[in-house]
Coordinates of C-alpha atoms and ligand atoms in Angstrom, one line a residue:
K218 CA 11.4 43.2 12.3
P219 CA 8.1 43.9 10.5
S220 CA 9.8 45.7 7.5
D221 CA 11.6 42.4 6.6
L222 CA 8.2 41.4 5.3
N223 CA 8.2 44.0 2.5
Q224 CA 10.3 42.0 0.1
V225 CA 8.3 38.9 0.7
Q226 CA 5.1 40.7 0.2
T227 CA 6.3 42.3 -3.0
F228 CA 7.2 39.0 -4.4
I229 CA 3.9 37.3 -3.4
K230 CA 2.0 40.1 -5.0
S231 CA 3.9 39.8 -8.3
H232 CA 3.6 36.0 -8.2
Y233 CA -0.2 35.9 -7.7
A234 CA -2.1 33.8 -10.2
K235 CA -5.7 34.6 -10.4
P236 CA -8.3 31.8 -10.2
N237 CA -9.8 30.2 -13.3
K238 CA -13.5 31.0 -13.4
K239 CA -14.4 27.6 -14.6
Y240 CA -13.2 26.0 -11.4
Y241 CA -13.5 28.8 -8.8
G242 CA -15.8 27.7 -5.9
I243 CA -17.0 24.5 -7.5
A244 CA -16.3 22.6 -4.3
K245 CA -17.7 25.2 -2.0
G246 CA -19.1 23.8 1.3
K247 CA -17.9 20.2 0.6
N248 CA -16.0 18.1 3.1
V249 CA -12.3 17.9 2.1
I250 CA -10.6 14.5 2.6
I251 CA -6.8 14.6 1.9
I252 CA -5.2 11.2 1.4
H253 CA -1.5 11.2 1.7
L254 CA -0.2 8.3 -0.3
E255 CA 3.1 7.5 1.4
S256 CA 6.1 7.2 -0.9
F257 CA 3.8 6.6 -3.9
Q258 CA 5.2 7.7 -7.2
Q259 CA 3.6 8.6 -10.5
F260 CA 5.1 5.6 -12.3
G261 CA 2.8 3.4 -10.2
I262 CA -0.2 4.8 -12.0
D263 CA -1.2 2.5 -14.9
Q264 CA 1.8 0.3 -14.2
K265 CA 1.3 -3.3 -15.1
I266 CA 3.3 -6.3 -13.8
N267 CA 2.9 -9.6 -15.5
G268 CA 0.1 -8.1 -17.3
Q269 CA -1.7 -7.1 -14.1
E270 CA -2.4 -3.5 -12.9
V271 CA -0.6 -2.7 -9.6
T272 CA -3.1 0.0 -8.5
P273 CA -6.3 -0.7 -10.4
F274 CA -8.4 1.5 -8.1
L275 CA -6.1 4.5 -8.2
N276 CA -5.9 4.1 -12.0
S277 CA -9.7 4.2 -12.2
L278 CA -9.7 7.5 -10.2
Y279 CA -6.9 8.9 -12.3
H280 CA -8.9 8.3 -15.5
G281 CA -12.2 8.9 -13.8
Q282 CA -14.9 11.2 -15.1
D283 CA -14.9 13.3 -11.8
T284 CA -11.1 13.5 -11.1
I285 CA -8.8 16.3 -12.1
S286 CA -5.5 14.4 -12.4
F287 CA -2.1 15.9 -13.0
S288 CA 0.5 14.1 -15.0
N289 CA 3.4 16.4 -14.5
F290 CA 3.3 17.0 -10.8
F291 CA 6.5 16.8 -8.7
H292 CA 7.3 16.4 -5.0
E293 CA 9.5 19.1 -3.7
V294 CA 10.6 17.7 -0.4
G295 CA 14.0 18.0 1.3
Q296 CA 15.3 16.1 4.3
G297 CA 12.0 16.6 6.1
K298 CA 10.4 14.1 3.7
T299 CA 6.8 13.5 4.8
S300 CA 6.8 16.5 7.1
D301 CA 8.1 18.8 4.2
A302 CA 5.2 17.6 2.0
E303 CA 2.7 18.3 4.8
N304 CA 4.2 21.7 5.4
M305 CA 4.0 22.6 1.7
L306 CA 0.4 21.4 1.5
E307 CA -0.8 23.2 4.6
T308 CA 1.1 26.4 4.3
S309 CA 2.4 26.8 0.7
T310 CA 5.8 27.7 2.0
F311 CA 8.9 25.6 1.3
G312 CA 10.6 23.2 3.8
L313 CA 14.1 23.9 4.9
P314 CA 17.4 23.5 2.9
S315 CA 18.3 21.0 5.6
G316 CA 16.5 19.4 8.5
S317 CA 12.7 19.6 9.0
L318 CA 10.7 22.7 9.5
F319 CA 8.2 20.7 11.5
T320 CA 10.9 19.9 14.1
K321 CA 12.8 23.2 14.0
Y322 CA 10.2 25.9 13.6
S323 CA 7.0 24.5 15.2
S324 CA 6.6 27.5 17.4
N325 CA 6.5 30.0 14.5
T326 CA 3.3 31.7 13.6
F327 CA 1.5 30.0 10.7
E328 CA -1.5 30.9 8.6
A329 CA -2.3 27.4 7.5
M330 CA -5.2 25.6 5.8
P331 CA -6.8 24.0 8.9
A332 CA -7.0 27.5 10.5
I333 CA -8.2 29.2 7.3
V334 CA -11.0 26.8 6.6
N335 CA -12.0 26.7 10.2
Q336 CA -12.1 30.4 10.7
R337 CA -13.4 31.5 7.3
L338 CA -15.8 28.7 6.5
G339 CA -16.5 27.0 9.9
Y340 CA -14.9 23.6 8.9
S341 CA -13.9 21.2 11.6
T342 CA -10.4 19.8 11.1
A343 CA -8.6 16.5 12.0
V344 CA -5.6 14.3 11.1
F345 CA -5.7 10.5 11.2
H346 CA -2.4 8.7 11.4
G347 CA -1.3 5.3 12.7
N348 CA 2.1 6.3 14.0
T349 CA 2.9 7.9 17.4
A350 CA 1.9 11.6 17.7
S351 CA 5.5 12.8 18.4
F352 CA 6.9 11.5 15.1
W353 CA 8.1 14.6 13.0
N354 CA 7.0 16.6 16.0
R355 CA 3.4 16.5 14.8
N356 CA 1.8 16.7 18.2
V357 CA 3.4 20.2 18.5
M358 CA 3.3 21.4 14.9
Y359 CA -0.4 20.4 14.3
K360 CA -1.4 22.8 17.1
S361 CA 0.5 25.6 15.4
L362 CA -1.3 24.8 12.1
G363 CA -4.6 25.0 13.9
Y364 CA -5.7 21.3 13.7
Q365 CA -8.5 20.7 16.2
H366 CA -8.1 16.9 16.4
F367 CA -5.2 14.5 15.9
F368 CA -6.1 10.9 16.0
D369 CA -2.7 9.3 16.3
A370 CA -1.7 5.7 17.1
S371 CA -3.0 6.0 20.7
F372 CA -6.6 6.0 19.4
Y373 CA -6.4 2.6 17.7
D374 CA -5.4 -0.9 18.6
V375 CA -2.0 -1.1 17.0
S376 CA -0.9 -4.3 18.7
G377 CA 0.9 -7.3 17.1
Q378 CA 0.2 -7.8 13.4
K379 CA -2.0 -4.8 13.2
S380 CA 1.1 -2.6 12.7
E381 CA 4.2 -2.5 10.6
S382 CA 7.3 -0.5 11.6
W383 CA 5.7 2.9 10.8
G384 CA 2.4 2.2 12.5
L385 CA -1.1 0.9 12.0
K386 CA -1.6 -0.8 8.6
D387 CA -3.5 1.4 6.1
K388 CA -6.6 -0.8 5.8
L389 CA -7.0 -0.7 9.5
L390 CA -6.3 3.0 9.7
F391 CA -9.2 3.7 7.3
K392 CA -11.5 1.3 9.0
D393 CA -10.7 2.1 12.6
S394 CA -10.9 5.9 12.0
I395 CA -14.6 5.7 11.1
P396 CA -16.0 6.1 14.6
Y397 CA -14.0 9.3 15.0
L398 CA -14.7 10.6 11.5
E399 CA -18.4 10.1 12.0
K400 CA -18.4 12.3 15.1
L401 CA -16.9 15.2 13.3
Q402 CA -19.1 18.1 12.5
Q403 CA -19.5 18.6 8.8
P404 CA -18.2 20.2 6.7
F405 CA -14.8 18.8 7.7
Y406 CA -11.3 19.1 6.5
V407 CA -9.4 15.9 7.3
K408 CA -6.1 14.4 6.4
Y409 CA -5.2 10.7 6.3
L410 CA -1.5 9.9 6.4
T411 CA -0.9 6.3 5.2
V412 CA 2.2 4.4 6.3
T413 CA 2.3 0.9 4.9
N414 CA 3.9 1.9 1.6
H415 CA 7.0 3.1 3.4
Y416 CA 10.6 1.8 3.1
P417 CA 11.4 -1.1 3.5
F418 CA 7.9 -1.9 2.2
A419 CA 7.4 -4.8 4.5
L420 CA 3.9 -6.5 4.6
D421 CA 2.9 -9.7 6.4
T422 CA 1.9 -12.5 4.1
V423 CA -1.6 -12.6 5.5
D424 CA -2.1 -9.0 4.2
Q425 CA -0.8 -9.8 0.8
D426 CA -3.2 -10.4 -2.2
P427 CA -2.5 -13.9 -3.3
N428 CA -3.7 -12.9 -6.8
F429 CA -1.1 -10.3 -7.2
K430 CA 2.4 -11.4 -8.3
T431 CA 5.1 -8.8 -8.0
T432 CA 8.3 -8.3 -10.0
S433 CA 11.3 -10.7 -9.6
T434 CA 14.2 -8.2 -9.9
D435 CA 17.3 -8.8 -7.8
D436 CA 16.4 -5.8 -5.7
P437 CA 13.9 -6.9 -3.0
I438 CA 13.1 -3.3 -2.2
I439 CA 11.6 -2.9 -5.7
N440 CA 9.8 -6.2 -5.5
N441 CA 8.3 -5.3 -2.2
Y442 CA 7.4 -1.8 -3.3
F443 CA 4.9 -3.0 -5.8
V444 CA 3.4 -5.3 -3.1
T445 CA 2.7 -2.4 -0.8
N446 CA 1.6 -0.1 -3.7
H447 CA -1.0 -2.8 -4.4
Y448 CA -2.0 -2.9 -0.7
L449 CA -2.3 0.9 -0.5
D450 CA -4.5 0.8 -3.6
Q451 CA -6.8 -1.8 -2.0
S452 CA -7.0 0.3 1.3
I453 CA -8.1 3.3 -0.7
K454 CA -10.7 1.3 -2.5
E455 CA -12.1 0.0 0.8
F456 CA -12.3 3.5 2.2
Y457 CA -14.1 4.7 -0.9
T458 CA -16.6 1.9 -0.4
Y459 CA -17.3 3.1 3.1
L460 CA -17.5 6.8 2.0
A461 CA -20.1 5.9 -0.6
K462 CA -22.1 3.7 1.8
A463 CA -22.1 6.4 4.5
G464 CA -23.3 9.0 1.9
L465 CA -20.2 11.0 2.4
L466 CA -18.8 10.7 -1.1
K467 CA -21.3 13.1 -2.7
N468 CA -20.7 15.8 -0.1
S469 CA -16.9 15.6 -0.3
I470 CA -13.9 16.2 -2.5
I471 CA -11.0 13.8 -2.1
V472 CA -7.5 15.0 -2.7
L473 CA -4.9 12.3 -3.2
Y474 CA -1.2 12.9 -3.5
G475 CA 2.2 11.1 -3.3
D476 CA 4.5 12.8 -0.8
H477 CA 7.9 11.8 -2.3
F478 CA 9.8 9.0 -3.9
G479 CA 9.8 5.5 -2.5
I480 CA 12.6 4.2 -4.7
S481 CA 15.8 6.1 -4.4
N482 CA 18.1 7.2 -7.2
S483 CA 20.6 4.4 -6.6
E484 CA 17.8 1.9 -7.4
N485 CA 16.4 3.6 -10.4
K486 CA 18.5 1.7 -12.9
T487 CA 17.0 -1.6 -11.7
L488 CA 13.5 0.0 -11.8
A489 CA 14.1 1.3 -15.3
S490 CA 13.5 -2.1 -17.0
V491 CA 10.4 -2.7 -15.0
I492 CA 8.8 0.6 -16.1
G493 CA 9.8 0.2 -19.7
K494 CA 12.9 2.4 -19.8
D495 CA 16.4 1.7 -20.9
P496 CA 18.8 1.1 -17.9
T497 CA 21.9 1.4 -20.1
T498 CA 21.3 5.1 -20.9
W499 CA 19.9 6.0 -17.5
N500 CA 21.1 9.5 -16.4
A501 CA 20.6 12.2 -13.8
N502 CA 17.7 13.8 -15.8
D503 CA 15.9 10.5 -15.7
D504 CA 16.2 10.5 -11.9
A505 CA 14.8 14.0 -11.9
Q506 CA 11.8 13.0 -14.1
L507 CA 11.0 10.1 -11.8
Q508 CA 10.3 12.6 -9.0
R509 CA 6.8 12.9 -10.4
V510 CA 4.1 11.9 -7.8
P511 CA 0.3 11.6 -8.3
F512 CA -1.9 14.6 -7.6
M513 CA -5.6 14.0 -8.1
I514 CA -8.7 16.0 -7.0
D515 CA -11.8 13.8 -7.1
I516 CA -15.0 15.9 -7.1
P517 CA -17.7 13.3 -7.2
G518 CA -20.6 14.1 -9.5
S519 CA -18.7 17.0 -11.1
K520 CA -18.0 15.4 -14.5
L521 CA -14.9 17.6 -14.6
G522 CA -12.5 14.7 -14.9
H523 CA -9.5 15.0 -17.2
I524 CA -5.7 14.6 -17.1
D525 CA -4.0 18.0 -16.9
P526 CA -0.4 18.1 -18.1
T527 CA 0.4 21.4 -16.3
Y528 CA 3.8 21.3 -14.6
G529 CA 3.7 22.0 -10.9
G530 CA 4.5 20.7 -7.5
E531 CA 3.5 20.4 -3.8
I532 CA 3.9 24.1 -3.2
D533 CA 0.9 24.7 -5.6
V534 CA -1.6 22.5 -3.9
L535 CA -2.9 24.9 -1.3
P536 CA -3.9 27.8 -3.6
T537 CA -5.4 25.3 -6.0
L538 CA -7.6 23.8 -3.3
E539 CA -8.5 27.2 -1.8
H540 CA -9.8 28.4 -5.2
L541 CA -11.8 25.2 -5.6
L542 CA -13.4 25.9 -2.3
G543 CA -14.1 29.5 -3.2
I544 CA -11.5 31.0 -0.9
S545 CA -9.7 34.0 -2.5
T546 CA -5.9 33.7 -1.8
K547 CA -5.0 37.3 -2.4
R548 CA -4.7 38.2 1.2
Y549 CA -2.3 35.3 2.1
I550 CA 1.4 34.8 1.9
Q551 CA 1.7 31.6 0.0
F552 CA 4.4 30.7 -2.5
G553 CA 2.5 28.4 -4.8
Q554 CA 0.2 29.1 -7.7
D555 CA -3.2 27.6 -8.5
L556 CA -2.5 24.8 -11.0
L557 CA -5.7 25.5 -12.7
S558 CA -5.0 29.2 -13.2
K559 CA -4.2 30.4 -16.7
Q560 CA -1.4 32.4 -15.1
H561 CA 0.3 29.4 -13.5
K562 CA 4.0 29.5 -14.2
Q563 CA 5.4 26.1 -15.1
L564 CA 8.7 26.3 -13.1
V565 CA 8.9 23.5 -10.6
I566 CA 11.4 24.2 -7.9
F567 CA 13.3 21.4 -6.0
R568 CA 14.6 22.1 -2.6
N569 CA 18.2 21.8 -3.7
Q570 CA 17.7 24.6 -6.3
D571 CA 17.3 22.2 -9.2
F572 CA 14.2 22.8 -11.3
V573 CA 12.0 21.4 -14.0
T574 CA 10.1 23.2 -16.8
P575 CA 8.1 21.5 -19.6
K576 CA 11.1 21.7 -22.0
Y577 CA 14.2 21.9 -19.8
T578 CA 15.4 20.5 -16.5
Y579 CA 18.3 21.7 -14.4
T580 CA 19.9 18.9 -12.3
A581 CA 23.4 17.6 -11.5
G582 CA 24.8 21.0 -12.4
K583 CA 23.5 20.8 -16.0
L584 CA 20.6 21.9 -18.1
W585 CA 18.9 19.0 -19.9
N586 CA 16.6 19.0 -22.9
N587 CA 13.6 17.0 -21.8
Q588 CA 12.8 15.8 -25.3
T589 CA 16.2 14.4 -26.2
D590 CA 17.2 13.5 -22.6
Q591 CA 20.6 15.0 -23.3
A592 CA 22.6 17.6 -21.3
I593 CA 23.3 20.8 -23.1
D594 CA 27.0 21.7 -23.0
S595 CA 27.5 25.2 -21.7
S596 CA 30.1 26.0 -24.3
T597 CA 27.7 25.3 -27.2
M598 CA 24.6 26.7 -25.5
L599 CA 22.8 29.4 -27.4
K600 CA 23.0 32.8 -25.8
S601 CA 19.2 33.0 -25.6
L602 CA 19.0 29.7 -23.7
A603 CA 21.9 30.7 -21.4
D604 CA 20.1 33.9 -20.6
K605 CA 16.9 31.9 -19.8
L606 CA 18.9 29.5 -17.6
S607 CA 20.4 32.3 -15.5
K608 CA 16.9 33.9 -15.3
W609 CA 15.4 30.7 -14.0
Q610 CA 18.2 30.1 -11.6
K611 CA 17.7 33.6 -10.1
E612 CA 14.0 33.0 -9.8
V613 CA 14.5 29.7 -8.1
S614 CA 17.0 31.0 -5.5
N615 CA 15.0 34.1 -4.9
E616 CA 11.8 32.2 -4.2
L617 CA 13.5 29.7 -1.9
N618 CA 15.4 32.4 -0.1
L619 CA 12.3 34.5 0.6
S620 CA 10.5 31.4 1.9
D621 CA 13.4 30.6 4.2
E622 CA 13.6 34.2 5.3
L623 CA 9.9 34.0 6.3
T624 CA 10.6 30.9 8.3
Y625 CA 13.9 31.9 9.9
K626 CA 12.6 35.3 11.0
D627 CA 9.1 34.0 11.9
L628 CA 7.8 36.9 9.8
L629 CA 4.1 35.8 9.7
R630 CA 3.9 37.0 13.3
F631 CA 3.9 40.5 11.8
Y632 CA 1.3 39.7 9.2
K633 CA -2.4 40.0 9.8
P634 CA -4.5 38.9 6.9
K635 CA -8.2 40.0 7.0
D636 CA -10.4 37.8 9.2
F637 CA -7.6 35.7 10.5
K638 CA -7.1 35.2 14.2
T639 CA -3.6 34.2 15.2
I640 CA -3.4 30.6 16.3
N641 CA -2.6 30.0 20.0
P642 CA -1.4 26.4 20.2
K643 CA -2.4 26.3 23.9
N644 CA -6.0 26.2 22.8
Y645 CA -5.6 22.7 21.4
D646 CA -5.5 19.4 23.3
Y647 CA -5.4 16.2 21.4
G648 CA -5.9 14.0 24.5
V649 CA -2.7 12.1 24.0
V650 CA 0.5 11.9 25.9
A651 CA 3.5 12.4 23.8
T652 CA 5.8 9.3 23.8
Ligands
GP9_66 C1 5.8 8.4 9.8 C2 5.6 8.7 8.4 C3 6.9 8.6 7.6 O1 4.9 8.9 10.7 O2 4.9 9.9 8.1 O3 7.7 9.7 7.4 P1 8.9 9.7 6.3 O4 9.9 8.8 6.8 O5 8.3 9.3 5.0 O6 9.3 11.1 6.3
MN67 MN1 6.9 10.0 3.6

């Protein structure tokens, strides 16, 4: 019932972080190109193997004069993996404690970014993805989010060696999407979902760079991971070359982010020695710290580039982006906070109720000191820290519960933000037959 919204609204109001004047509206009117870097983790940035950079192009963006890059940004996905990341980015609500919101709640009412930029600023909206439309129920969910176009695998030649198991290879996705991208009315808000850097990180030899030599650990997954990291990097570089040539770069902002880990915790010990860490002292806190993924906002020509150490996560992307585009977020029910706001709270919430702050991390049932990388024994914990811990835990479970409540009870159907027309999925037709 509508009154169930009260608690959520009270929380959202108290949680609001006002925009930073320096950044508010600086990307107004520009095209937005979101590049979803499949399974790409932060340790890939600046990583060298045999003296050679794995992702030289992404590194140049990360350190570039126009890119706002985050060094303490975490993925917050649950079992819904890619779809959870997409859900957080488009709606700034959390995924589910188990299963995927995309598959279970696609008929809910959403007030998502594609609809917001379309209705409020007249943007056209589209997703480009080289897998079949029905994967993660995207063909249904994207309509509820208000995406006007979905260029899935059926729009490209995905035959033979053009694809790997998760769909069209990234270089081809970027290249073959161009005829569709060029027909979109500007300004546009588009999302590219890459797939090649996905477990098991398989790539045909013809697509491998003969000049790049990967690791020789006894874990083939890790060795292959760097090969597909490198391929992903090259595909982004090629896309940038096109964007520059087409004159699109100067009218666009490019948002790049890693959706979740590619290397699982069981493999982190092997990974440790590659990334200059000690495998013999590896612990649960180290696993948690490895859940960092890249988040970069490239605003060509802005000269605003820097590396921002603010702690945050995927839930925070939407309000950050809205403020850059000059969209006030006050009227929306969104759980994240603008990462560039001076009021941003550095409490990063994982879907399993673990959390990370700049000084402490809660994982594996313990509180860890980030600096010493040691767990703090509850019997010797200072009262003040114990109090802090229970306060954090309450905040974490409250926020996750309210987000779940919103989803389970489909509460947004009772909420009417100013100038927002409820999305009717029936108004969208992607011209594809679900397979
Ligand atoms: C498939 C791709 C992978 O279309 O997005 O999803 P994931 O397995 O990473 O959740
Ligand atoms: Mn994924």
